[in-house]
CSV table of C-alpha atoms and ligand atoms in Angstrom, one decimal:
chain,number,residue,atom,x,y,z
A,1,MET,CA,-6.2,-50.2,1.6
A,2,ILE,CA,-9.9,-50.1,2.5
A,3,VAL,CA,-10.8,-48.3,5.7
A,4,GLU,CA,-14.2,-49.4,7.0
A,5,ILE,CA,-16.1,-46.6,8.8
A,6,ASN,CA,-18.3,-47.2,11.9
A,7,GLN,CA,-17.8,-50.9,11.7
A,8,PRO,CA,-20.1,-52.8,14.2
A,9,LEU,CA,-18.1,-55.0,16.5
A,10,GLY,CA,-21.0,-56.9,18.1
A,11,ALA,CA,-20.2,-60.0,16.0
A,12,LEU,CA,-16.5,-59.6,16.4
A,13,ASN,CA,-16.3,-60.1,20.1
A,14,THR,CA,-17.5,-63.3,21.8
A,15,PHE,CA,-19.0,-61.5,24.8
A,16,GLY,CA,-21.4,-60.0,22.2
A,17,ILE,CA,-21.1,-56.4,23.4
A,18,SER,CA,-22.4,-53.9,20.9
A,19,ALA,CA,-19.9,-51.2,20.0
A,20,LYS,CA,-18.4,-49.7,16.9
A,21,ALA,CA,-14.9,-49.2,15.5
A,22,HIS,CA,-14.7,-45.7,14.2
A,23,ARG,CA,-12.2,-47.0,11.6
A,24,MET,CA,-11.1,-50.5,10.9
A,25,VAL,CA,-8.6,-52.0,8.4
A,26,ARG,CA,-8.4,-55.8,7.6
A,27,ILE,CA,-4.8,-57.0,7.6
A,28,ARG,CA,-4.7,-60.0,5.2
A,29,ALA,CA,-1.0,-59.7,4.4
A,30,GLU,CA,2.1,-57.9,5.8
A,31,SER,CA,1.8,-55.5,2.8
A,32,ASP,CA,-1.6,-54.3,4.2
A,33,LEU,CA,0.1,-53.4,7.4
A,34,GLN,CA,2.9,-51.7,5.6
A,35,ALA,CA,0.3,-49.6,3.6
A,36,VAL,CA,-1.3,-48.5,6.9
A,37,LEU,CA,2.1,-47.5,8.3
A,38,ALA,CA,3.2,-45.7,5.1
A,39,ASP,CA,0.0,-43.6,5.1
A,40,PRO,CA,0.7,-40.3,6.9
A,41,GLN,CA,-2.9,-40.2,8.1
A,42,TRP,CA,-2.5,-43.5,10.0
A,43,HIS,CA,1.1,-43.8,10.8
A,44,GLU,CA,0.9,-41.9,14.1
A,45,ALA,CA,-2.7,-42.8,14.9
A,46,ALA,CA,-3.5,-44.9,18.0
A,47,LYS,CA,-4.1,-48.5,16.9
A,48,PHE,CA,-5.9,-51.5,18.4
A,49,ILE,CA,-5.1,-55.1,17.2
A,50,LEU,CA,-8.2,-57.3,17.0
A,51,GLY,CA,-8.0,-61.1,16.5
A,52,GLY,CA,-11.1,-63.2,17.3
A,53,GLY,CA,-12.3,-60.9,20.0
A,54,SER,CA,-12.6,-63.8,22.6
A,55,ASN,CA,-10.4,-62.2,25.3
A,56,ILE,CA,-11.6,-58.5,25.2
A,57,ILE,CA,-14.3,-56.5,26.9
A,58,LEU,CA,-15.4,-53.5,24.9
A,59,THR,CA,-16.2,-50.6,27.2
A,60,GLY,CA,-17.3,-48.3,24.4
A,61,ASP,CA,-16.8,-47.5,20.8
A,62,VAL,CA,-13.2,-47.9,19.7
A,63,LYS,CA,-11.6,-44.6,18.6
A,64,ALA,CA,-8.2,-46.2,17.8
A,65,LEU,CA,-7.7,-47.5,14.3
A,66,VAL,CA,-8.7,-51.2,14.6
A,67,LEU,CA,-6.3,-53.6,12.8
A,68,LYS,CA,-8.3,-56.8,12.2
A,69,VAL,CA,-5.8,-59.6,11.8
A,70,GLU,CA,-6.8,-62.0,8.9
A,71,ILE,CA,-3.4,-63.3,7.8
A,72,MET,CA,-3.9,-66.9,6.8
A,73,GLY,CA,-1.6,-69.8,5.8
A,74,ARG,CA,-0.5,-73.1,7.4
A,75,ARG,CA,2.7,-75.1,6.5
A,76,LEU,CA,5.3,-77.6,7.6
A,77,VAL,CA,8.4,-75.5,7.8
A,78,SER,CA,11.0,-78.3,8.6
A,79,GLU,CA,11.4,-81.7,10.0
A,80,ASP,CA,14.3,-83.6,11.6
A,81,ASP,CA,14.7,-86.7,13.7
A,82,GLN,CA,13.5,-84.8,16.8
A,83,ALA,CA,10.5,-82.6,15.8
A,84,TRP,CA,8.2,-81.0,13.2
A,85,VAL,CA,8.3,-77.3,13.0
A,86,LEU,CA,5.0,-75.9,11.8
A,87,GLU,CA,3.8,-72.3,11.0
A,88,ALA,CA,0.4,-70.6,10.9
A,89,GLY,CA,-0.7,-67.2,9.9
A,90,ALA,CA,-1.9,-65.0,12.8
A,91,GLY,CA,-5.5,-64.9,11.5
A,92,GLU,CA,-5.9,-68.7,11.4
A,93,ASN,CA,-8.6,-69.9,13.8
A,94,TRP,CA,-6.8,-71.6,16.7
A,95,HIS,CA,-9.1,-74.7,17.0
A,96,GLU,CA,-9.0,-75.3,13.2
A,97,TRP,CA,-5.2,-75.1,13.3
A,98,VAL,CA,-5.1,-77.7,16.1
A,99,THR,CA,-7.5,-79.9,14.1
A,100,TRP,CA,-5.3,-79.5,11.0
A,101,THR,CA,-2.1,-80.5,12.7
A,102,LEU,CA,-3.6,-83.6,14.1
A,103,THR,CA,-5.3,-84.6,10.8
A,104,ASN,CA,-1.8,-84.4,9.2
A,105,GLY,CA,-0.3,-86.6,11.9
A,106,TRP,CA,1.5,-84.0,13.9
A,107,PRO,CA,0.4,-84.4,17.5
A,108,GLY,CA,1.2,-82.0,20.4
A,109,LEU,CA,-1.5,-79.3,20.5
A,110,GLU,CA,-4.5,-81.6,21.4
A,111,ASN,CA,-4.8,-80.5,25.0
A,112,MET,CA,-5.4,-77.0,23.8
A,113,ALA,CA,-8.3,-77.9,21.4
A,114,MET,CA,-11.4,-75.6,21.4
A,115,ILE,CA,-9.8,-72.5,22.7
A,116,PRO,CA,-11.5,-69.7,20.8
A,117,GLY,CA,-9.6,-67.0,18.9
A,118,THR,CA,-6.8,-66.7,16.5
A,119,VAL,CA,-3.3,-68.2,16.3
A,120,GLY,CA,-1.8,-64.7,16.4
A,121,ALA,CA,-3.3,-63.9,19.8
A,122,ALA,CA,-2.2,-67.2,21.4
A,123,PRO,CA,1.2,-66.0,22.4
A,124,VAL,CA,-0.3,-62.8,23.8
A,125,GLN,CA,-1.6,-64.5,26.9
A,126,ASN,CA,0.4,-67.7,26.5
A,127,ILE,CA,-2.9,-69.7,26.2
A,128,GLY,CA,-3.1,-72.9,28.1
A,129,ALA,CA,-5.6,-75.6,28.9
A,130,TYR,CA,-5.6,-79.1,30.4
A,131,GLY,CA,-2.0,-79.1,31.5
A,132,VAL,CA,-0.3,-77.6,28.4
A,133,GLU,CA,0.6,-74.0,27.5
A,134,LEU,CA,1.5,-72.5,24.2
A,135,GLN,CA,5.1,-71.9,25.5
A,136,ASP,CA,5.5,-75.7,25.8
A,137,ARG,CA,5.2,-76.0,22.0
A,138,PHE,CA,6.5,-72.6,20.9
A,139,GLU,CA,9.3,-72.2,18.4
A,140,SER,CA,9.3,-68.5,17.3
A,141,LEU,CA,7.0,-65.8,15.9
A,142,ASP,CA,7.2,-63.0,13.4
A,143,ALA,CA,5.9,-59.6,14.3
A,144,VAL,CA,5.8,-56.1,12.8
A,145,ASP,CA,6.9,-53.1,14.9
A,146,LEU,CA,4.0,-50.7,14.4
A,147,GLN,CA,6.3,-47.7,14.9
A,148,THR,CA,9.2,-48.5,12.5
A,149,GLY,CA,7.4,-51.1,10.2
A,150,LYS,CA,10.4,-53.5,10.7
A,151,THR,CA,9.7,-57.2,10.9
A,152,LEU,CA,11.1,-59.0,14.0
A,153,THR,CA,11.5,-62.7,14.7
A,154,LEU,CA,11.1,-63.4,18.4
A,155,LYS,CA,12.1,-66.6,20.2
A,156,ALA,CA,10.7,-67.7,23.5
A,157,GLU,CA,13.4,-65.9,25.5
A,158,HIS,CA,12.1,-62.6,24.0
A,159,CYS,CA,8.5,-63.3,24.8
A,160,GLY,CA,8.5,-63.3,28.6
A,161,PHE,CA,6.0,-66.1,28.8
A,162,GLY,CA,4.3,-66.7,32.2
A,163,TYR,CA,0.9,-68.0,33.4
A,164,ARG,CA,-1.6,-66.3,31.0
A,165,ASP,CA,1.1,-63.7,30.5
A,166,SER,CA,3.8,-62.4,28.1
A,167,VAL,CA,5.6,-59.3,27.0
A,168,PHE,CA,2.8,-58.7,24.6
A,169,LYS,CA,0.4,-57.9,27.5
A,170,HIS,CA,2.6,-55.3,29.1
A,171,GLY,CA,3.5,-51.8,28.0
A,172,GLY,CA,4.6,-48.4,29.4
A,173,ALA,CA,7.3,-47.3,31.7
A,174,ALA,CA,5.3,-48.1,34.8
A,175,ASP,CA,5.8,-51.8,34.2
A,176,ALA,CA,9.3,-53.0,34.5
A,177,SER,CA,8.5,-56.6,35.2
A,178,HIS,CA,9.6,-57.6,31.7
A,179,ALA,CA,12.6,-55.4,31.3
A,180,ASP,CA,14.9,-58.5,31.1
A,181,VAL,CA,13.4,-59.6,27.8
A,182,ALA,CA,14.7,-56.5,25.9
A,183,GLU,CA,17.6,-58.3,24.3
A,184,GLY,CA,18.7,-58.8,20.7
A,185,PRO,CA,15.9,-57.8,18.3
A,186,LEU,CA,14.0,-56.0,21.0
A,187,ARG,CA,16.8,-53.8,22.0
A,188,ALA,CA,15.5,-51.0,19.8
A,189,LEU,CA,12.0,-51.4,21.1
A,190,SER,CA,10.6,-50.3,24.5
A,191,PRO,CA,12.4,-52.3,27.1
A,192,MET,CA,9.2,-52.4,29.2
A,193,GLY,CA,6.8,-54.3,27.1
A,194,LEU,CA,5.3,-54.7,23.7
A,195,ALA,CA,1.5,-54.4,24.2
A,196,GLY,CA,0.1,-52.5,21.2
A,197,ARG,CA,3.6,-52.0,19.9
A,198,VAL,CA,3.9,-55.1,17.7
A,199,LEU,CA,1.4,-57.0,15.5
A,200,ILE,CA,2.2,-60.7,15.4
A,201,THR,CA,1.9,-62.0,11.9
A,202,ARG,CA,3.0,-65.6,12.0
A,203,VAL,CA,3.6,-68.2,14.8
A,204,ARG,CA,5.8,-71.3,14.6
A,205,PHE,CA,5.5,-74.4,16.7
A,206,ARG,CA,7.9,-77.2,17.6
A,207,LEU,CA,6.1,-80.5,18.0
A,208,PRO,CA,8.5,-83.2,19.3
A,209,LYS,CA,8.2,-86.6,17.5
A,210,ALA,CA,8.7,-88.3,20.9
A,211,TRP,CA,5.1,-87.5,21.7
A,212,ARG,CA,3.7,-88.5,25.1
A,213,ALA,CA,0.1,-88.3,26.2
A,214,ASP,CA,-0.3,-85.6,28.9
A,215,ILE,CA,-3.4,-86.6,30.9
A,216,SER,CA,-2.1,-85.3,34.3
A,217,TYR,CA,-4.9,-82.8,34.5
A,218,LEU,CA,-7.7,-84.1,36.8
A,219,ASP,CA,-10.5,-84.1,34.2
A,220,LEU,CA,-8.4,-86.0,31.7
A,221,ALA,CA,-7.3,-88.5,34.3
A,222,ARG,CA,-11.0,-89.1,35.2
A,223,LYS,CA,-11.8,-89.7,31.5
A,224,ALA,CA,-8.9,-92.3,31.3
A,225,GLU,CA,-10.4,-94.0,34.4
A,226,ALA,CA,-14.0,-93.9,33.1
A,227,THR,CA,-13.1,-95.3,29.7
A,228,GLY,CA,-10.4,-97.7,30.8
A,229,ILE,CA,-8.0,-96.2,28.2
A,230,ASP,CA,-4.7,-95.7,30.1
A,231,CYS,CA,-2.6,-94.7,27.0
A,232,PRO,CA,-4.9,-92.6,24.8
A,233,ASP,CA,-3.6,-91.4,21.4
A,234,ALA,CA,-3.6,-87.7,20.5
A,235,THR,CA,-6.9,-87.8,18.7
A,236,THR,CA,-8.6,-89.5,21.7
A,237,ILE,CA,-7.3,-86.7,24.0
A,238,PHE,CA,-8.5,-84.1,21.5
A,239,ASP,CA,-12.0,-85.7,21.6
A,240,TRP,CA,-11.9,-85.9,25.4
A,241,VAL,CA,-10.9,-82.2,25.7
A,242,CYS,CA,-13.7,-81.2,23.3
A,243,GLU,CA,-16.3,-83.2,25.3
A,244,ILE,CA,-15.2,-81.8,28.7
A,245,ARG,CA,-15.1,-78.2,27.4
A,246,SER,CA,-18.5,-78.5,25.7
A,247,ALA,CA,-20.0,-79.7,29.0
A,248,LYS,CA,-18.3,-77.1,31.2
A,249,LEU,CA,-18.1,-73.8,29.2
A,250,PRO,CA,-20.9,-71.8,27.6
A,251,ASP,CA,-20.8,-71.7,23.8
A,252,PRO,CA,-20.3,-68.0,23.0
A,253,LYS,CA,-22.6,-68.3,20.0
A,254,VAL,CA,-25.4,-69.2,22.5
A,255,LEU,CA,-24.3,-67.2,25.6
A,256,GLY,CA,-21.8,-64.4,25.2
A,257,ASN,CA,-18.7,-64.8,27.3
A,258,ALA,CA,-14.9,-64.4,27.3
A,259,GLY,CA,-14.0,-67.7,29.0
A,260,SER,CA,-12.3,-67.6,32.4
A,261,PHE,CA,-12.7,-64.0,33.6
A,262,PHE,CA,-10.1,-64.1,36.4
A,263,LYS,CA,-6.6,-65.7,36.7
A,264,ASN,CA,-6.2,-68.4,39.3
A,265,PRO,CA,-4.3,-66.6,42.1
A,266,THR,CA,-1.0,-67.8,43.5
A,267,VAL,CA,-0.4,-67.6,47.3
A,268,THR,CA,2.3,-68.6,49.7
A,269,ALA,CA,2.2,-71.8,51.7
A,270,GLU,CA,1.3,-69.8,54.8
A,271,GLN,CA,-1.6,-68.0,53.1
A,272,CYS,CA,-2.9,-71.2,51.7
A,273,ALA,CA,-2.7,-72.9,55.2
A,274,ASP,CA,-4.6,-70.0,56.6
A,275,ILE,CA,-7.4,-70.2,54.1
A,276,ILE,CA,-7.6,-74.0,54.5
A,277,ALA,CA,-8.0,-73.5,58.2
A,278,ARG,CA,-11.0,-71.4,57.6
A,279,ASP,CA,-12.3,-73.0,54.5
A,280,PRO,CA,-11.1,-76.7,54.3
A,281,GLY,CA,-12.8,-77.2,50.9
A,282,VAL,CA,-10.7,-74.6,49.0
A,283,VAL,CA,-9.4,-76.1,45.7
A,284,HIS,CA,-5.6,-75.7,45.6
A,285,TYR,CA,-2.6,-77.1,43.8
A,286,VAL,CA,1.0,-77.0,44.9
A,287,LEU,CA,3.5,-75.4,42.4
A,288,ALA,CA,7.1,-76.4,41.7
A,289,ASP,CA,8.3,-73.4,43.7
A,290,GLY,CA,6.4,-74.4,46.9
A,291,ARG,CA,3.7,-71.8,46.4
A,292,TYR,CA,0.0,-72.7,45.8
A,293,LYS,CA,-2.4,-71.9,43.1
A,294,LEU,CA,-6.0,-71.5,44.2
A,295,ALA,CA,-9.0,-72.1,41.9
A,296,ALA,CA,-10.5,-68.6,41.4
A,297,GLY,CA,-13.8,-70.2,40.4
A,298,TRP,CA,-14.1,-71.8,43.8
A,299,LEU,CA,-13.3,-68.5,45.6
A,300,ILE,CA,-16.0,-66.7,43.6
A,301,ASP,CA,-18.5,-69.6,44.2
A,302,ALA,CA,-17.7,-69.5,47.9
A,303,CYS,CA,-18.7,-65.8,48.0
A,304,GLY,CA,-22.1,-66.7,46.6
A,305,TRP,CA,-21.8,-65.3,43.1
A,306,ARG,CA,-22.6,-68.3,40.9
A,307,GLY,CA,-25.7,-67.7,38.9
A,308,LYS,CA,-26.1,-64.0,40.1
A,309,THR,CA,-26.9,-61.2,37.7
A,310,MET,CA,-26.0,-57.4,38.0
A,311,GLY,CA,-27.5,-55.3,35.3
A,312,HIS,CA,-27.3,-57.4,32.2
A,313,ALA,CA,-24.0,-59.1,33.1
A,314,GLY,CA,-24.0,-62.3,35.1
A,315,VAL,CA,-22.0,-65.2,36.6
A,316,TYR,CA,-22.4,-68.5,34.7
A,317,ASP,CA,-24.5,-70.9,36.7
A,318,LYS,CA,-22.3,-73.9,36.0
A,319,GLN,CA,-18.9,-72.3,36.5
A,320,ALA,CA,-18.4,-69.2,38.6
A,321,LEU,CA,-15.2,-68.3,36.8
A,322,VAL,CA,-17.1,-67.3,33.7
A,323,LEU,CA,-19.0,-64.1,33.4
A,324,VAL,CA,-21.8,-64.1,30.8
A,325,ASN,CA,-23.9,-61.7,28.7
A,326,ARG,CA,-27.5,-61.8,30.0
A,327,GLY,CA,-28.7,-58.9,27.8
A,328,ASP,CA,-30.8,-59.1,24.7
A,329,ALA,CA,-31.5,-56.8,21.7
A,330,GLN,CA,-33.8,-54.5,23.7
A,331,HIS,CA,-31.7,-54.5,26.8
A,332,PRO,CA,-28.1,-55.0,25.7
A,333,CYS,CA,-25.3,-55.8,28.1
A,334,THR,CA,-22.6,-53.1,28.2
A,335,GLY,CA,-18.9,-53.4,28.9
A,336,GLY,CA,-19.4,-51.1,31.8
A,337,GLU,CA,-21.9,-53.5,33.4
A,338,VAL,CA,-19.4,-56.4,32.9
A,339,VAL,CA,-16.6,-54.3,34.6
A,340,THR,CA,-18.9,-53.3,37.5
A,341,LEU,CA,-19.8,-57.0,38.1
A,342,ALA,CA,-16.1,-58.0,37.9
A,343,LYS,CA,-15.1,-55.3,40.4
A,344,ALA,CA,-17.9,-56.3,42.8
A,345,ILE,CA,-16.6,-59.9,42.7
A,346,GLN,CA,-13.0,-58.8,43.2
A,347,THR,CA,-14.1,-56.8,46.3
A,348,SER,CA,-16.1,-59.6,47.9
A,349,VAL,CA,-13.3,-62.2,47.3
A,350,TYR,CA,-10.8,-59.7,48.8
A,351,GLU,CA,-13.0,-59.0,51.8
A,352,ARG,CA,-13.5,-62.7,52.5
A,353,PHE,CA,-10.1,-64.2,51.6
A,354,GLY,CA,-7.7,-61.3,51.4
A,355,ILE,CA,-6.9,-62.2,47.8
A,356,ARG,CA,-7.0,-59.8,44.8
A,357,LEU,CA,-8.3,-61.5,41.7
A,358,GLU,CA,-6.8,-60.3,38.4
A,359,MET,CA,-8.9,-60.0,35.3
A,360,GLU,CA,-7.9,-62.1,32.4
A,361,PRO,CA,-9.6,-60.3,29.4
A,362,VAL,CA,-8.2,-57.0,28.0
A,363,LEU,CA,-10.5,-54.0,28.7
A,364,VAL,CA,-10.7,-51.9,25.5
B,401,FAD,C1,-15.4,-69.9,25.8
B,401,FAD,C2,-14.0,-69.4,25.9
B,401,FAD,C3,-13.1,-70.3,26.4
B,401,FAD,C4,-11.7,-69.9,26.6
B,401,FAD,N1,-10.8,-70.8,27.1
B,401,FAD,C5,-9.5,-70.5,27.2
B,401,FAD,C6,-8.6,-71.4,27.7
B,401,FAD,O1,-8.9,-72.6,27.9
B,401,FAD,N2,-7.3,-71.0,27.8
B,401,FAD,C7,-6.9,-69.7,27.5
B,401,FAD,O2,-5.7,-69.5,27.6
B,401,FAD,N3,-7.8,-68.8,27.0
B,401,FAD,C8,-9.1,-69.1,26.9
B,401,FAD,N4,-10.0,-68.2,26.4
B,401,FAD,C9,-9.5,-66.8,26.1
B,401,FAD,C10,-9.2,-66.6,24.6
B,401,FAD,O3,-9.8,-67.6,23.8
B,401,FAD,C11,-7.7,-66.6,24.3
B,401,FAD,O4,-7.1,-65.6,25.1
B,401,FAD,C12,-7.4,-66.3,22.8
B,401,FAD,O5,-6.0,-66.5,22.6
B,401,FAD,C13,-7.8,-64.9,22.4
B,401,FAD,O6,-7.6,-64.9,21.0
B,401,FAD,P1,-8.4,-63.8,20.1
B,401,FAD,O7,-7.9,-63.9,18.7
B,401,FAD,O8,-9.8,-63.9,20.3
B,401,FAD,O9,-7.8,-62.4,20.7
B,401,FAD,P2,-8.5,-61.0,21.0
B,401,FAD,O10,-9.6,-61.2,22.0
B,401,FAD,O11,-9.0,-60.5,19.7
B,401,FAD,O12,-7.3,-60.2,21.5
B,401,FAD,C14,-6.8,-60.4,22.8
B,401,FAD,C15,-5.5,-59.5,23.0
B,401,FAD,O13,-4.5,-59.9,22.1
B,401,FAD,C16,-4.2,-58.8,21.2
B,401,FAD,N5,-3.9,-59.4,19.9
B,401,FAD,C17,-4.8,-60.2,19.2
B,401,FAD,N6,-4.2,-60.6,18.0
B,401,FAD,C18,-2.9,-60.1,18.0
B,401,FAD,C19,-1.8,-60.1,17.1
B,401,FAD,N7,-1.9,-60.8,15.9
B,401,FAD,N8,-0.7,-59.5,17.4
B,401,FAD,C20,-0.6,-58.8,18.6
B,401,FAD,N9,-1.6,-58.7,19.5
B,401,FAD,C21,-2.8,-59.3,19.2
B,401,FAD,C22,-5.3,-57.9,21.3
B,401,FAD,O14,-4.9,-56.5,21.0
B,401,FAD,C23,-5.8,-58.1,22.7
B,401,FAD,O15,-5.0,-57.3,23.6
B,401,FAD,C24,-11.3,-68.6,26.2
B,401,FAD,C25,-12.3,-67.7,25.7
B,401,FAD,C26,-13.6,-68.1,25.6
B,401,FAD,C27,-14.6,-67.2,25.0
């Protein structure tokens, strides 16, 4: 086991915030993790699990032992008349995984092309894009309990998937919202949540053979109309998603960012009607349960934030939902500046619309 000391994290987070990990271990196989847990020095130490760093904001140097997940491997696990079951190591790059499945003739993940990060982090916030979420294609995952070292296999019913949410995002006794997932293999674990408690090592996907194009999302429907292709195949949808995303979102290699910074809030029909009465242009979608989802980017834009800068953190000029790094080598952007900007945005959206925006990235 090699413990890297004072490891710079600037290149290991897509916001490009400079910070260090006091101690970092690369986990390339389950045995690396078992070695950490068997070492008396590290067994009880606080730990932070790092994937591709595309959904975190570093607010300082990380004192916890950083476990950098680099478990690789891709395979077809099984196949029957109904579906293919595929498996990827947690350290695989998500977009490369999606590309590989399509190249091998296994469609189903194309709407989620180009989401940065690793396969192992995908269940943590139940990633989703263009009308499809991870939970729609999820079979099961393997994870190691960082306290006992035991390996668990978790099915969807154990994961508490929700909109950009799962049991892996919650922890501690204060949060009982996921108490009902503590069944079966989780019974011995905290009934409240698994954030920081388990490291996901492998994820399996079920891709139905009865594939159907999902172009219900407005941007994809527009592409179908513009190209005249009503029934695109999976590769065409993949290409469309890549084109749309490249035009809309800043490339983290050019402009540091963590993707959408806030979740789209859900409101009651009465709240939505009230906002429409005052702001008829508000972008909203009705949900199956009769409530409404509002476009957080629109709310932020309406408060005048698009293109603004505070310190060295800013709001992307093409999409107000994305906060960006406007620092440079001489004047670096700090995590504190990002949080200050995010809180100022939350306050002004609350003051104007009475809605509390929830941050999507994890503050470390
Ligand atoms: C330009 C851009 C666009 C984006 N677009 C989207 C989008 O369309 N849809 C979407 O849902 N998200 C999007 N994101 C957010 C991000 O890509 C996803 O949340 C992604 O799954 C994070 O993966 P990661 O490996 O970078 O995780 P990290 O940022 O490294 O970690 C995120 C959290 O997961 C935990 N974690 C990481 N790996 C593991 C593991 N193996 N086991 C247990 N816990 C783990 C970490 O401790 C942390 O709490 C976008 C981000 C960017 C920068």
